[in-house]
mmCIF file of C-alpha atoms in Angstrom:
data_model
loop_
_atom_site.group_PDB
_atom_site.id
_atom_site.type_symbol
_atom_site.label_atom_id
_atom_site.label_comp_id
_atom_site.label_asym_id
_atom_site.label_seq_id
_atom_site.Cartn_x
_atom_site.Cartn_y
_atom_site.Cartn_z
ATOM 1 C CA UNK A 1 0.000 0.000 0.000
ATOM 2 C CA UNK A 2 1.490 3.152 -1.098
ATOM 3 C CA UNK A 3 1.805 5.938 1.631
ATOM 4 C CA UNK A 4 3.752 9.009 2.512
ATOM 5 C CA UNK A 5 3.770 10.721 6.153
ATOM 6 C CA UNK A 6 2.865 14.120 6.382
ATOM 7 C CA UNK A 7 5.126 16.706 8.020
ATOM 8 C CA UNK A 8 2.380 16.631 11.063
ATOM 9 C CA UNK A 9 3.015 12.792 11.009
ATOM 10 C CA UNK A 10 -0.668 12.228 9.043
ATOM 11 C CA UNK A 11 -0.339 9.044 6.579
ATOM 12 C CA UNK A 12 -1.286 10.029 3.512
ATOM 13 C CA UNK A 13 -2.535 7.012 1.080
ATOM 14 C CA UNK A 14 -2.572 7.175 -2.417
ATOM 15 C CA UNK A 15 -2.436 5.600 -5.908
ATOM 16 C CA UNK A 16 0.203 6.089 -8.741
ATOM 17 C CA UNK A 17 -0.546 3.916 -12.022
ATOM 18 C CA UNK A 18 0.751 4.241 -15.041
ATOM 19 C CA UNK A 19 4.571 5.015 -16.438
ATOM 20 C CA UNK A 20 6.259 7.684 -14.282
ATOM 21 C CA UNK A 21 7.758 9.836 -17.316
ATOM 22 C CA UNK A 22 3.990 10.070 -18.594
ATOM 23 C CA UNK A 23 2.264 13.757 -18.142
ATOM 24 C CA UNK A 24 0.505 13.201 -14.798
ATOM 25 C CA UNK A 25 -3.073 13.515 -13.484
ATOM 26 C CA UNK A 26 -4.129 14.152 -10.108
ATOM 27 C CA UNK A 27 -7.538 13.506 -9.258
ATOM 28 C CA UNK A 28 -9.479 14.721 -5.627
ATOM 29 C CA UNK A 29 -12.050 12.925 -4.301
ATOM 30 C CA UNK A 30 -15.243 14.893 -2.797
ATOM 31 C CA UNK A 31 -16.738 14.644 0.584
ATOM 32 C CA UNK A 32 -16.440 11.840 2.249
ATOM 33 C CA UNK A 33 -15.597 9.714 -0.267
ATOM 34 C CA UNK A 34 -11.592 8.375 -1.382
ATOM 35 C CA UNK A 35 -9.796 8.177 -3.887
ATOM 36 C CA UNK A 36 -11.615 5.133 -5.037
ATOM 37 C CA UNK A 37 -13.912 7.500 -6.354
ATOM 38 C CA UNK A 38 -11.838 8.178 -9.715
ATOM 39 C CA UNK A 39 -11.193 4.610 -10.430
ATOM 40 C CA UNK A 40 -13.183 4.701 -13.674
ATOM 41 C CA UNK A 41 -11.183 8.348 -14.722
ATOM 42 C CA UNK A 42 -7.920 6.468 -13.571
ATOM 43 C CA UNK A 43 -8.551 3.599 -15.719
ATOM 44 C CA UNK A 44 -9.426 5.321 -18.517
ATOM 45 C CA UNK A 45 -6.611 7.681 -18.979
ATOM 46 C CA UNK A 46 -3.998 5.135 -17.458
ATOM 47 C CA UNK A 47 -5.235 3.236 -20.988
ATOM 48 C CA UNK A 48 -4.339 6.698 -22.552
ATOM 49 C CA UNK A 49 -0.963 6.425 -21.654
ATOM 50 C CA UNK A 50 -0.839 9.034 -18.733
ATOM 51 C CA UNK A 51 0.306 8.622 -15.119
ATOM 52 C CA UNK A 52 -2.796 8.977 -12.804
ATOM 53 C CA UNK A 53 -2.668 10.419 -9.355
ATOM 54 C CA UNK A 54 -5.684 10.189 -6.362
ATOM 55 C CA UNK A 55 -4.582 10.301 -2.770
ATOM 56 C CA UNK A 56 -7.555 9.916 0.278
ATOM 57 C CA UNK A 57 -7.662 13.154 1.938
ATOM 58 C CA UNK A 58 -6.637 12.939 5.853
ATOM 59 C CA UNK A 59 -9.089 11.467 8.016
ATOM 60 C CA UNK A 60 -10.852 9.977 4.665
ATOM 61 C CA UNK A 61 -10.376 6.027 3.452
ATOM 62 C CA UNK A 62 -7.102 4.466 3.740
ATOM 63 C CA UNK A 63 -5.651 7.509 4.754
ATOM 64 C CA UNK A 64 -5.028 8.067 8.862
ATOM 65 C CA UNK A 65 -7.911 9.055 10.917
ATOM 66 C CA UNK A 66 -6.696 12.137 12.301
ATOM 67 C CA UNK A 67 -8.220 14.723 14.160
ATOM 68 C CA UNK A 68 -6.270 17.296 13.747
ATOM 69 C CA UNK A 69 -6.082 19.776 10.157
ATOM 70 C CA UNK A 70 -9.424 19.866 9.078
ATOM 71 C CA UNK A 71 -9.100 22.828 7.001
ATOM 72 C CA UNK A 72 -8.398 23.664 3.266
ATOM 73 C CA UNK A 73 -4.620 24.948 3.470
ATOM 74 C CA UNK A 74 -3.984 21.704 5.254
ATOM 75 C CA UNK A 75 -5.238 19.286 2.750
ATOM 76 C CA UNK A 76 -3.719 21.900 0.192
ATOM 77 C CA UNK A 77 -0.558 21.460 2.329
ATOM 78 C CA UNK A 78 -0.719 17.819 1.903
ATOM 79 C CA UNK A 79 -1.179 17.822 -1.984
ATOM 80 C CA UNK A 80 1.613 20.009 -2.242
ATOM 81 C CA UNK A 81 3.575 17.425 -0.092
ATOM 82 C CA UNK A 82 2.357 14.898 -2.439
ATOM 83 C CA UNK A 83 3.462 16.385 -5.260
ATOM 84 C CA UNK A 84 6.903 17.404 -4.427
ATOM 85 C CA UNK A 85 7.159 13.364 -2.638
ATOM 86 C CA UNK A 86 6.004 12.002 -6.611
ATOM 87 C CA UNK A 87 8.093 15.212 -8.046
ATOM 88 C CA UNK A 88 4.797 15.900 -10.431
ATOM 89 C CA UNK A 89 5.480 18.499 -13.135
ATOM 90 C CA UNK A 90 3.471 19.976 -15.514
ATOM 91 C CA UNK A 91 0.321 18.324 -13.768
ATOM 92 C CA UNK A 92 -3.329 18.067 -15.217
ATOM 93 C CA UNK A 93 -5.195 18.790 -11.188
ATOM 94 C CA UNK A 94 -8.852 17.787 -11.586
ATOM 95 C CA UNK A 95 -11.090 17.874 -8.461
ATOM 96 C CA UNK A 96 -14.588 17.357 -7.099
ATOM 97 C CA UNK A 97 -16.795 18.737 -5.116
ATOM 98 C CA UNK A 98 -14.703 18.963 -2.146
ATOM 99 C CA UNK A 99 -12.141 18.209 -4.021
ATOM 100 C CA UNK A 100 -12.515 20.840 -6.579
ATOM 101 C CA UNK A 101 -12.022 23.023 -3.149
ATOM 102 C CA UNK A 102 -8.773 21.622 -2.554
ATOM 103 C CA UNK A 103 -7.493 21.416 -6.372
ATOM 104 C CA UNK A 104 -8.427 25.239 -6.462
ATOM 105 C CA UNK A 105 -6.420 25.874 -3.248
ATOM 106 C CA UNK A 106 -3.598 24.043 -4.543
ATOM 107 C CA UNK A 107 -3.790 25.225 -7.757
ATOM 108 C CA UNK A 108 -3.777 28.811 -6.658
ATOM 109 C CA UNK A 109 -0.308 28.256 -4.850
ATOM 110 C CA UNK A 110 1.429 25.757 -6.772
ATOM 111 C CA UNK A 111 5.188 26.182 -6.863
ATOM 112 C CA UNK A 112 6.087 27.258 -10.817
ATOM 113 C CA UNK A 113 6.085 24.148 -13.496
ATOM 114 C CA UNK A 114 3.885 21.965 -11.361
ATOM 115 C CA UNK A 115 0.430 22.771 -12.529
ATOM 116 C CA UNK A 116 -0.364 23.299 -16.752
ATOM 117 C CA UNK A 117 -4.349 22.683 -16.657
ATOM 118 C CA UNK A 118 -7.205 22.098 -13.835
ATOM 119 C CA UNK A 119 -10.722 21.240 -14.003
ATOM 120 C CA UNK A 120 -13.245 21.610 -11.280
ATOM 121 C CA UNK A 121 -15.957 19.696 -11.674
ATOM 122 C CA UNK A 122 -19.423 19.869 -9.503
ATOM 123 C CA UNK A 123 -16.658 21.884 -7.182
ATOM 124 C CA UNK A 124 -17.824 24.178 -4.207
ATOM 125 C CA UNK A 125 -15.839 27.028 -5.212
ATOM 126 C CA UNK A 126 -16.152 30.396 -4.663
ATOM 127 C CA UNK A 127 -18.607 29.825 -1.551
ATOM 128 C CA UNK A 128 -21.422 27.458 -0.623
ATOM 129 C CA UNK A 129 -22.463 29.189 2.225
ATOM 130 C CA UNK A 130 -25.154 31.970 2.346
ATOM 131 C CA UNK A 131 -23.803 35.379 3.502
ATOM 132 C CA UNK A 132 -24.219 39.116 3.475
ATOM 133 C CA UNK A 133 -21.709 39.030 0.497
ATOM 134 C CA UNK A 134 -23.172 35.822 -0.192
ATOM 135 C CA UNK A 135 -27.092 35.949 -0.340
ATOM 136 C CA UNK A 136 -28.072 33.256 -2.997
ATOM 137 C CA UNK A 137 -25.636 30.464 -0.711
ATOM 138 C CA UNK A 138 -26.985 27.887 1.312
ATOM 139 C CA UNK A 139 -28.285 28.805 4.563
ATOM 140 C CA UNK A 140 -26.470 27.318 7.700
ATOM 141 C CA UNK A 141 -29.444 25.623 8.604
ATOM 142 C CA UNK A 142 -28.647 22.640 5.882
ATOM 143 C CA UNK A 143 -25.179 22.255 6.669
ATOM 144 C CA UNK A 144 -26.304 21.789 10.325
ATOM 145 C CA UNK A 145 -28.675 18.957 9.220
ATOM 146 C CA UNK A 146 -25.886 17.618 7.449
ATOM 147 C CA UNK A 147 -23.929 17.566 10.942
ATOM 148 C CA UNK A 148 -26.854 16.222 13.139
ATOM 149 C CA UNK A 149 -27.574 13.139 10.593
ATOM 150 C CA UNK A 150 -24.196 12.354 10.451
ATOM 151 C CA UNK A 151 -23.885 12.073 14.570
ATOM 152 C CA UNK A 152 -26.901 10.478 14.453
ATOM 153 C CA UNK A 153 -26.694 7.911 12.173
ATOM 154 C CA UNK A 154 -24.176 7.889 10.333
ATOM 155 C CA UNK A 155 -24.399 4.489 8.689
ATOM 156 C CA UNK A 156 -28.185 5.334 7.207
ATOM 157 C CA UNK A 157 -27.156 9.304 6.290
ATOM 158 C CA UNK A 158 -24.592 7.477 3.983
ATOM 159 C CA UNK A 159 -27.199 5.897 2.504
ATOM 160 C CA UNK A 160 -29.583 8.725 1.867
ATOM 161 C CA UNK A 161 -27.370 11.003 0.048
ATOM 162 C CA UNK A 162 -26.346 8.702 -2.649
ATOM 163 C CA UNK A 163 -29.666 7.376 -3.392
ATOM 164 C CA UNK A 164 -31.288 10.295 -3.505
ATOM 165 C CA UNK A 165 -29.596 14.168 -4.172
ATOM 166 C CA UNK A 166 -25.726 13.170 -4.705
ATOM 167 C CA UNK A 167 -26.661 11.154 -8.030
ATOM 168 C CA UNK A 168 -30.077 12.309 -8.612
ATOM 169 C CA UNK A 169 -31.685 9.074 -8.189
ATOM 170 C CA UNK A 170 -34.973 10.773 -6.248
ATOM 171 C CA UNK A 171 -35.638 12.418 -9.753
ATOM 172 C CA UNK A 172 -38.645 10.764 -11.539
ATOM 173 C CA UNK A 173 -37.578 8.247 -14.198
ATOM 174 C CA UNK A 174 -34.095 8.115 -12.872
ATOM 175 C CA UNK A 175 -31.941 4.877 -13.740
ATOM 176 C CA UNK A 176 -30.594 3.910 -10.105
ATOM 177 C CA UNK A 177 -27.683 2.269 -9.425
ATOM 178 C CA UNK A 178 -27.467 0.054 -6.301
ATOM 179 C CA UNK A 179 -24.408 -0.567 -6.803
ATOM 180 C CA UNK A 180 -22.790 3.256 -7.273
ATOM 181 C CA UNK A 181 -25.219 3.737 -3.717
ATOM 182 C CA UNK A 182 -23.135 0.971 -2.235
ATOM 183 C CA UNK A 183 -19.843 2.385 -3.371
ATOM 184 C CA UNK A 184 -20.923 5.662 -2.057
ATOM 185 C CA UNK A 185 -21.637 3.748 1.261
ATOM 186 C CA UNK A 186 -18.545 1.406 1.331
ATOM 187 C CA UNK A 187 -16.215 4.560 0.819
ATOM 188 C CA UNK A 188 -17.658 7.290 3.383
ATOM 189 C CA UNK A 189 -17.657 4.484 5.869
ATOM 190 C CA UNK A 190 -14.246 3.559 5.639
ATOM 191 C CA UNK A 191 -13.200 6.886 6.641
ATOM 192 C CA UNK A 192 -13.354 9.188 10.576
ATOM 193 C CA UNK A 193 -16.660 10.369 11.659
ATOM 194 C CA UNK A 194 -14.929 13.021 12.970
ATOM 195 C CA UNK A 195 -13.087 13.857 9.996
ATOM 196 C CA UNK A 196 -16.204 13.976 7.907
ATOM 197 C CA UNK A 197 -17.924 15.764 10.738
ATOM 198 C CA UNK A 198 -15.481 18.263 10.745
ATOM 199 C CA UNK A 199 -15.266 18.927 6.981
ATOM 200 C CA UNK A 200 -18.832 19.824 6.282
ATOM 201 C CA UNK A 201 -17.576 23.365 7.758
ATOM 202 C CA UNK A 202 -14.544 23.052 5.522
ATOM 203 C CA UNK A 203 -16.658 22.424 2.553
ATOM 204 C CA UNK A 204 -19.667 24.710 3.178
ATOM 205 C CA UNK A 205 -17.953 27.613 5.027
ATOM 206 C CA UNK A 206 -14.345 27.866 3.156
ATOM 207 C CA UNK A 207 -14.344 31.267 0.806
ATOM 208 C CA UNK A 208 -12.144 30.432 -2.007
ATOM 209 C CA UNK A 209 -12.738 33.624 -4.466
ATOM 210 C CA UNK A 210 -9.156 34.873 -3.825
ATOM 211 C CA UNK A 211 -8.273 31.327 -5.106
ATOM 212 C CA UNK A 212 -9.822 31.622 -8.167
ATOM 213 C CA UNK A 213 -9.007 34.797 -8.861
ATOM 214 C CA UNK A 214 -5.176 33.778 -8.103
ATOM 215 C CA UNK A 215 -5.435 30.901 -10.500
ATOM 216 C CA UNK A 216 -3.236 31.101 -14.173
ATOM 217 C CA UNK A 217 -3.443 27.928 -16.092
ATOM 218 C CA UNK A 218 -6.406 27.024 -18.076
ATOM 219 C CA UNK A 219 -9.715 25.556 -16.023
ATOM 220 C CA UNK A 220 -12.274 23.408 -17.103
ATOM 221 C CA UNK A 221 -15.054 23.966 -15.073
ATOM 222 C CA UNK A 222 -17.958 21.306 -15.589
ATOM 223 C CA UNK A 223 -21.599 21.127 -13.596
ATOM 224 C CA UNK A 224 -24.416 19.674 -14.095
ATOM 225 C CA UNK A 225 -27.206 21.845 -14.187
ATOM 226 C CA UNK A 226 -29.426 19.557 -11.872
ATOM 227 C CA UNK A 227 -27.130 19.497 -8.685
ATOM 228 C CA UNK A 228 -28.973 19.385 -5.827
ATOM 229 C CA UNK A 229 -25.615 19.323 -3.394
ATOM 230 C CA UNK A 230 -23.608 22.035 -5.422
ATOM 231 C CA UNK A 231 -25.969 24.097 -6.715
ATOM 232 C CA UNK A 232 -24.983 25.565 -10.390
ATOM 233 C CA UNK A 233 -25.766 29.319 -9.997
ATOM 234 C CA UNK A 234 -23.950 29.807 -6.836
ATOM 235 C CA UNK A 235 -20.847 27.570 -7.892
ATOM 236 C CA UNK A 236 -19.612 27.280 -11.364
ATOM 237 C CA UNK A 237 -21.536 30.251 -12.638
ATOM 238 C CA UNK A 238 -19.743 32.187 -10.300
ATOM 239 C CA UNK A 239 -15.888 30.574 -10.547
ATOM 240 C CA UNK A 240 -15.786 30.916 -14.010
ATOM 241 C CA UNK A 241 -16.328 34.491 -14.225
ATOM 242 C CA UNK A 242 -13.296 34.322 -11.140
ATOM 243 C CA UNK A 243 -11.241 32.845 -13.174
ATOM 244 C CA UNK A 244 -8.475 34.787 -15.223
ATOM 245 C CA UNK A 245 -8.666 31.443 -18.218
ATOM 246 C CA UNK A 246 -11.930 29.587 -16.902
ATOM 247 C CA UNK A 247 -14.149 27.454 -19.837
ATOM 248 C CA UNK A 248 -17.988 26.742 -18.139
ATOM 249 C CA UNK A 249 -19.485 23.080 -19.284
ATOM 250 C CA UNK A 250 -22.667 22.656 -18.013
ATOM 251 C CA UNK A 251 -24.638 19.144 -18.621
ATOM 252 C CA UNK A 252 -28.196 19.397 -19.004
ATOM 253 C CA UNK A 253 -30.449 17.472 -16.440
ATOM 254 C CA UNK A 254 -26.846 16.399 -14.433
ATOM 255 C CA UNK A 255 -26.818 15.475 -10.754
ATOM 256 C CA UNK A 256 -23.664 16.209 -8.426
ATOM 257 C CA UNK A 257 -22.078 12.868 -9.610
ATOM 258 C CA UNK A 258 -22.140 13.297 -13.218
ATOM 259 C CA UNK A 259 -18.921 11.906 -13.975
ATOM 260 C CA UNK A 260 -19.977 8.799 -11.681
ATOM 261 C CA UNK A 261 -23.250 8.484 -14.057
ATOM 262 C CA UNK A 262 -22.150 9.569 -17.160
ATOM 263 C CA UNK A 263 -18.028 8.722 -17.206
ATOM 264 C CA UNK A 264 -18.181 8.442 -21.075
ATOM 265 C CA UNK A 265 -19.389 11.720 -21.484
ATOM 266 C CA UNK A 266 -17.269 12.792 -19.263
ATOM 267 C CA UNK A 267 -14.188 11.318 -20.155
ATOM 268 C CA UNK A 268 -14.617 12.826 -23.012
ATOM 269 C CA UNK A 269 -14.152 16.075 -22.312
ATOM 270 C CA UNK A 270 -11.825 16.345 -20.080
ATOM 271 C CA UNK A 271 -9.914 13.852 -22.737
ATOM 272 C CA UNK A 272 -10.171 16.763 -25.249
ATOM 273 C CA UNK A 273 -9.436 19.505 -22.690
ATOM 274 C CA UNK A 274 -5.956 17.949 -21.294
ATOM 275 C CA UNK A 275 -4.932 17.562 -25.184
ATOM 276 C CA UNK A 276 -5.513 20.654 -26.156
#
């Protein structure tokens, strides 16, 4: 099992396929899911001859459950430490949810040479929650529902989200996946309540618009235009008019986890964005 420690000691796991000359890809997983998460993007452009790149953020999967560093420049700390462990240059970052939180943090501080393209996809930047400065966010209210099921039950909240918001599946005529719902299930329960209790501030609270704005290489930023987790107006509307290069691809009738439920599509595009 491939790991690396932290400079606070934190074991960080993570996967590294593919030949280690090949342009890399880095891939972070959203909330509270692992790496695991990107196995079908992995595949895929490991088969396109590229070295692929998808760590479990602290406290998440196979990753330790620490208690300590909850916070966005920590697990942008920790990519960074990544990176410079795996020497990555000239790096394709592509992030969700979450993730695309911590890609954009990264991203927006990456030493020069390490970073040529990112993509945020379904990705919570510039802010989630509802503010003054913020009016159309998300009122605290649901991110405090979020933390009560999760203390509660953890085991059956894991099992809501996926089967009904994360992939869509309470949408009339949906095609639902018991299996992607078990996946969903399998990975947030192999990682630290506490962790995952602690990131929903991370994720909901964290204002990245200085990241964006800070951000040079080109972004891809994708959304589907029926996510009920990340919704589209207040997210990816928003980023890409942040962003000094940003391109906005929105999916029609998408749920959070479009690249879960439509990887071709998908694929795709970021395919034809990296090659550009």
């Amino acid at each position: 099992m491939s790991t690396f420690k932290a400079t606070d000691g934190t074991e960080i796991f993570f996967k590294d396929w593919g030949p280690k000359d090949a342009q890399p890809i880095v891939f972070h997983h959203g909330w509270p899911l692992s790496s695991d998460d990107w196995d079908n993007q992995m595949l895929f452009f490991a088969s396109k001859g590229y070295r692929v790149i998808a760590h479990d953020r602290r406290g998440h999967g196979r990753s330790s459950q620490t208690d300590l560093g909850h916070d966005m420049d920590t697990y942008a700390t920790d990519v960074a430490e990544l990176v410079a462990h795996l020497d990555l240059k000239n790096a394709v970052h592509i992030g969700h949810s979450t993730g695309g939180g911590e890609a954009a943090r990264y991203v927006a501080r990456a030493e020069p040479g390490r970073v040529v393209k990112a993509a945020l996809l379904g990705a919570i930047p510039p802010l989630m929650l509802q503010t003054e400065a913020n009016p159309d966010g998300i009122p605290m209210e649901v991110f405090d529902a979020f933390r009560s099921a999760l203390a509660a039950n953890r085991a059956q909240f894991y099992l809501d989200v996926p089967s009904g918001p994360f992939f869509g599946f309470n949408r009339e005529g949906a095609e639902v996946s018991q299996g992607q719902i078990q996946n969903w299930w399998r990975q947030g329960m192999m990682g630290s309540a506490s962790a995952h209790y602690q990131c929903i501030a991370v994720f909901s609270e964290t204002d990245q618009t200085e990241d964006l704005k800070a951000i040079d290489v080109p972004v891809l930023v994708m959304h589907g235009d029926d996510d009920q987790v990340v919704p589209i107006a207040n997210s990816a509307e928003k980023a890409v008019g942040l962003l000094k290069n940003g391109t906005l691809k929105v999916y029609e009738g998408l749920s959070h986890g479009f690249f879960a439920t439509h990887p071709d599509v998908v694929n795709a595009d970021l395919l034809k964005f990296i090659e550009e």
